[in-house]
Tab-separated table of N, CA and C in Angstrom:
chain	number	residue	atom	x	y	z
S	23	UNK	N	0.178	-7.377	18.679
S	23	UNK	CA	1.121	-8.474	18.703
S	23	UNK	C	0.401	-9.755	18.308
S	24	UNK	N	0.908	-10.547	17.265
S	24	UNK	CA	0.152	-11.809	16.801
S	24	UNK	C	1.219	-12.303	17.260
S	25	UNK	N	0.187	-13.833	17.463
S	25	UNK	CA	0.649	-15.428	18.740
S	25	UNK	C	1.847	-15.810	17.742
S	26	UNK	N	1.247	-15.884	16.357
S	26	UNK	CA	2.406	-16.414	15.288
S	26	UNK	C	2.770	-16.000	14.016
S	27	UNK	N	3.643	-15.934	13.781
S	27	UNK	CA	3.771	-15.372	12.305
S	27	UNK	C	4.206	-16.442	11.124
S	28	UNK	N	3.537	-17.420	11.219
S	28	UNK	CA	3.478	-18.140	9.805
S	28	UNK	C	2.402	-17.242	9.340
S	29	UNK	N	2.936	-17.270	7.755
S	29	UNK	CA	2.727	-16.589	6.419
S	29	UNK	C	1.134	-16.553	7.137
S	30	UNK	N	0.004	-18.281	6.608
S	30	UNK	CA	-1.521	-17.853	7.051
S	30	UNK	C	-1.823	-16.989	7.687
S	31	UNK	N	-1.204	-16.990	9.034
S	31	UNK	CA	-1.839	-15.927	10.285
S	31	UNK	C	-1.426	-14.389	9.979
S	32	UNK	N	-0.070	-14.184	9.217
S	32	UNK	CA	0.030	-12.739	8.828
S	32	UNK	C	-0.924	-12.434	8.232
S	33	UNK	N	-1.326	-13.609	6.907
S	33	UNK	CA	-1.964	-13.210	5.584
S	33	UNK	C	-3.570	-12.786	6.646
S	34	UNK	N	-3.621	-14.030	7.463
S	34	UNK	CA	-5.578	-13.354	7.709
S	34	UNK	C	-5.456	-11.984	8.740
S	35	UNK	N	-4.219	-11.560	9.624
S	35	UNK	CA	-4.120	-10.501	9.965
S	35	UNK	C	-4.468	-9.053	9.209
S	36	UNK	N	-4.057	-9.535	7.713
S	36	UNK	CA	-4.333	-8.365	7.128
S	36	UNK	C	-4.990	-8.363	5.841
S	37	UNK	N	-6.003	-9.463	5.890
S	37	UNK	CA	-7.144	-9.852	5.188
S	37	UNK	C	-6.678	-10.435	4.237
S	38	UNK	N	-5.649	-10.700	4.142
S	38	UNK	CA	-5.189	-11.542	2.110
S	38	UNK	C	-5.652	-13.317	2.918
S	39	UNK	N	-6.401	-13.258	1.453
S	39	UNK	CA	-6.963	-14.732	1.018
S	39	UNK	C	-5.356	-15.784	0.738
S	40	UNK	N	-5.815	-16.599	1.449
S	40	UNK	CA	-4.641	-17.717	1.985
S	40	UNK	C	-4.902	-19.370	2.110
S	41	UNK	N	-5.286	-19.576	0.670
S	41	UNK	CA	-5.391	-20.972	0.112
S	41	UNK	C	-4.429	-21.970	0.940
S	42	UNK	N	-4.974	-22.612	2.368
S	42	UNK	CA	-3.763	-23.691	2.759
S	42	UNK	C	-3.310	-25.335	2.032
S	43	UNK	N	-4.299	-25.326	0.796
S	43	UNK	CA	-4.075	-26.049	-0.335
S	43	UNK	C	-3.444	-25.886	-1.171
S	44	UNK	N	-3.225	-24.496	-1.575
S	44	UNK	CA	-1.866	-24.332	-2.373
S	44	UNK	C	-1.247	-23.224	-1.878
S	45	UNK	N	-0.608	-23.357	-0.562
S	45	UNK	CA	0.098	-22.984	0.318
S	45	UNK	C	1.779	-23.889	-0.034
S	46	UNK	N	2.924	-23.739	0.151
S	46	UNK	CA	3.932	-24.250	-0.368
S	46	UNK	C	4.697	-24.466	-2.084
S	47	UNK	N	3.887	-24.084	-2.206
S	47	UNK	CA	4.185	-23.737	-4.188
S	47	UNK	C	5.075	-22.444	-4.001
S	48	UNK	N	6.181	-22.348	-4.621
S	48	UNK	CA	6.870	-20.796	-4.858
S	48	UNK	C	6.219	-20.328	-5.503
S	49	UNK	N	5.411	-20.307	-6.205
S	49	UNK	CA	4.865	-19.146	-7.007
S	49	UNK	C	3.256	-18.926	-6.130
S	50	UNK	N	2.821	-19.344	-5.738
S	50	UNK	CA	2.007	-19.408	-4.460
S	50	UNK	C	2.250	-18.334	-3.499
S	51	UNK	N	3.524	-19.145	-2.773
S	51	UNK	CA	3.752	-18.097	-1.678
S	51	UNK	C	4.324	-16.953	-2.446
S	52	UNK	N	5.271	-17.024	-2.889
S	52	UNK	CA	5.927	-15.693	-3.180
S	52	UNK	C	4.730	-14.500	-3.827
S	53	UNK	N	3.862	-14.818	-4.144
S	53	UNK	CA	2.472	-14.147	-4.387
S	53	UNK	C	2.005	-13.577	-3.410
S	54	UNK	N	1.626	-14.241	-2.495
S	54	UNK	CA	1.009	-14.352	-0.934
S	54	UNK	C	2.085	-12.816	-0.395
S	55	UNK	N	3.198	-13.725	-0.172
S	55	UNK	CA	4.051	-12.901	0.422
S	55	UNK	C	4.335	-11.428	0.201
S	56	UNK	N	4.700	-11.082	-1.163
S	56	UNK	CA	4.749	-9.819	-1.637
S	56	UNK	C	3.558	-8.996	-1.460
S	57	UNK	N	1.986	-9.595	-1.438
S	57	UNK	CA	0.952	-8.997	-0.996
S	57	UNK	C	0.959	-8.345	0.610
S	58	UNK	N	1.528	-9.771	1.565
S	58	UNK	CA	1.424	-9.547	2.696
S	58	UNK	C	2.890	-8.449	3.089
S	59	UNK	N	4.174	-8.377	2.359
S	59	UNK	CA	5.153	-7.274	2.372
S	59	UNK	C	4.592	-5.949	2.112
S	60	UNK	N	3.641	-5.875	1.102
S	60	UNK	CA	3.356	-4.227	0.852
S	60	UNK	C	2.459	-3.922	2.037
S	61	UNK	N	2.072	-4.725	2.329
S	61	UNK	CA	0.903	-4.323	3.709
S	61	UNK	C	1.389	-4.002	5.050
S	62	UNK	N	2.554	-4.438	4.970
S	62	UNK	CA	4.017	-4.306	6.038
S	62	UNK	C	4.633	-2.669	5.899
S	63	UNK	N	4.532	-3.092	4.674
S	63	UNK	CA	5.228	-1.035	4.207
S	63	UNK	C	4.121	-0.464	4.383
S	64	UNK	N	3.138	-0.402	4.040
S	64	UNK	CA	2.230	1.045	4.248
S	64	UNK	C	1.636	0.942	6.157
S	65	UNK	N	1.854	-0.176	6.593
S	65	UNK	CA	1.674	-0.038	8.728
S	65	UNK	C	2.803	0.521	9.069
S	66	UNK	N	4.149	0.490	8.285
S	66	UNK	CA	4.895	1.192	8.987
S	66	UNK	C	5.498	2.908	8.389
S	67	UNK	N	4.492	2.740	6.707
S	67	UNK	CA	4.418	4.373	6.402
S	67	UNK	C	3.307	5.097	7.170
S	68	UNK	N	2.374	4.186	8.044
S	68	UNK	CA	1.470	5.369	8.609
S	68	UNK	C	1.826	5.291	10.275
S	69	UNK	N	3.143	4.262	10.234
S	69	UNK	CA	3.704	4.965	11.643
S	69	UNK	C	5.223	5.870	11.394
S	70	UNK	N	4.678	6.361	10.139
S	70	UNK	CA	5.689	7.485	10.292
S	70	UNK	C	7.543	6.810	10.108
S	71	UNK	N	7.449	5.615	9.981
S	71	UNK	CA	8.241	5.116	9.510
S	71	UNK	C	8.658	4.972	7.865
S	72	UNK	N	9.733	5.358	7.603
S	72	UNK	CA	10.576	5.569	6.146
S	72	UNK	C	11.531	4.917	5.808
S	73	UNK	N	12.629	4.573	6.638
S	73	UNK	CA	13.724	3.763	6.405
S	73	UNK	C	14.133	2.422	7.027
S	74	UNK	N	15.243	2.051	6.874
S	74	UNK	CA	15.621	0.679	7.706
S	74	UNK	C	16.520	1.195	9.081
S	75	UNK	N	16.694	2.789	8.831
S	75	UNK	CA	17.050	2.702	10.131
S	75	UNK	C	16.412	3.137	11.408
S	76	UNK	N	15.617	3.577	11.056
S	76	UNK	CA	13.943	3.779	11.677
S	76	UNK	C	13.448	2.507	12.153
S	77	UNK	N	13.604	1.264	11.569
S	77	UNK	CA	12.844	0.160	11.682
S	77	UNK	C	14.048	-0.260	13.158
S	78	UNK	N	15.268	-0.256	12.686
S	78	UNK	CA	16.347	-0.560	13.759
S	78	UNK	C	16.350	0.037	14.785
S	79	UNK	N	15.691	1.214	14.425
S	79	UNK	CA	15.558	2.219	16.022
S	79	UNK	C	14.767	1.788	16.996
S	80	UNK	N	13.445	0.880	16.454
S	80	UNK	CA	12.264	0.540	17.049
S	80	UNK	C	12.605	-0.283	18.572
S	81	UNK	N	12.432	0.109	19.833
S	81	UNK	CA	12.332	-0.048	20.471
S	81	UNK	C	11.034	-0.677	21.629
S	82	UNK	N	11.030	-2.208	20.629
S	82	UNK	CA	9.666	-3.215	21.429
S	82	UNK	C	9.815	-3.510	22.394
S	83	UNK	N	9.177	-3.551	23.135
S	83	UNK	CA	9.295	-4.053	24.845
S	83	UNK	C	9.569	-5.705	24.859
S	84	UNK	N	8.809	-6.200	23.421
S	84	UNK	CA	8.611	-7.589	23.267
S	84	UNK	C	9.229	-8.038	21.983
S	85	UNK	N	10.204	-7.460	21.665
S	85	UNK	CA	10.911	-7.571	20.387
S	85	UNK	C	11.496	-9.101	20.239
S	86	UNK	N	12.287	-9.276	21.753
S	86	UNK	CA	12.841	-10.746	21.440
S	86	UNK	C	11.937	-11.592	20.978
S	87	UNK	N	10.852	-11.634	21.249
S	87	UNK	CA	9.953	-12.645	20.680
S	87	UNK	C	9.256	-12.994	19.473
């Protein structure tokens, strides 16, 4: 569980390099982002997760947050 999920703290969660100087540019983030999305799909292809309704099934203890 990470404290926060602005983009930086995902990105150093899962090692992508995260320029906070050219941080806010769309073509910037949307870079950033799509790096830090595929890294999202393959944590939840090696939990055996496949779909969106799999993801809906997920039952966090700490979800509201």
């Amino acid at each position: 569980m990470q404290r926060s999920y602005r983009l930086g703290n995902v990105c150093r969660y899962y090692h992508i390099p995260y320029d906070g100087e050219a941080a806010h540019r769309a073509d910037y983030d949307a870079e950033v982002l799509g790096h830090t999305f595929n890294n999202m799909i393959q944590d939840l292809i090696k939990h055996n997760i496949h779909d969106v309704d799999q993801i809906n099934g997920m039952h966090l203890e700490d979800a509201y947050k």
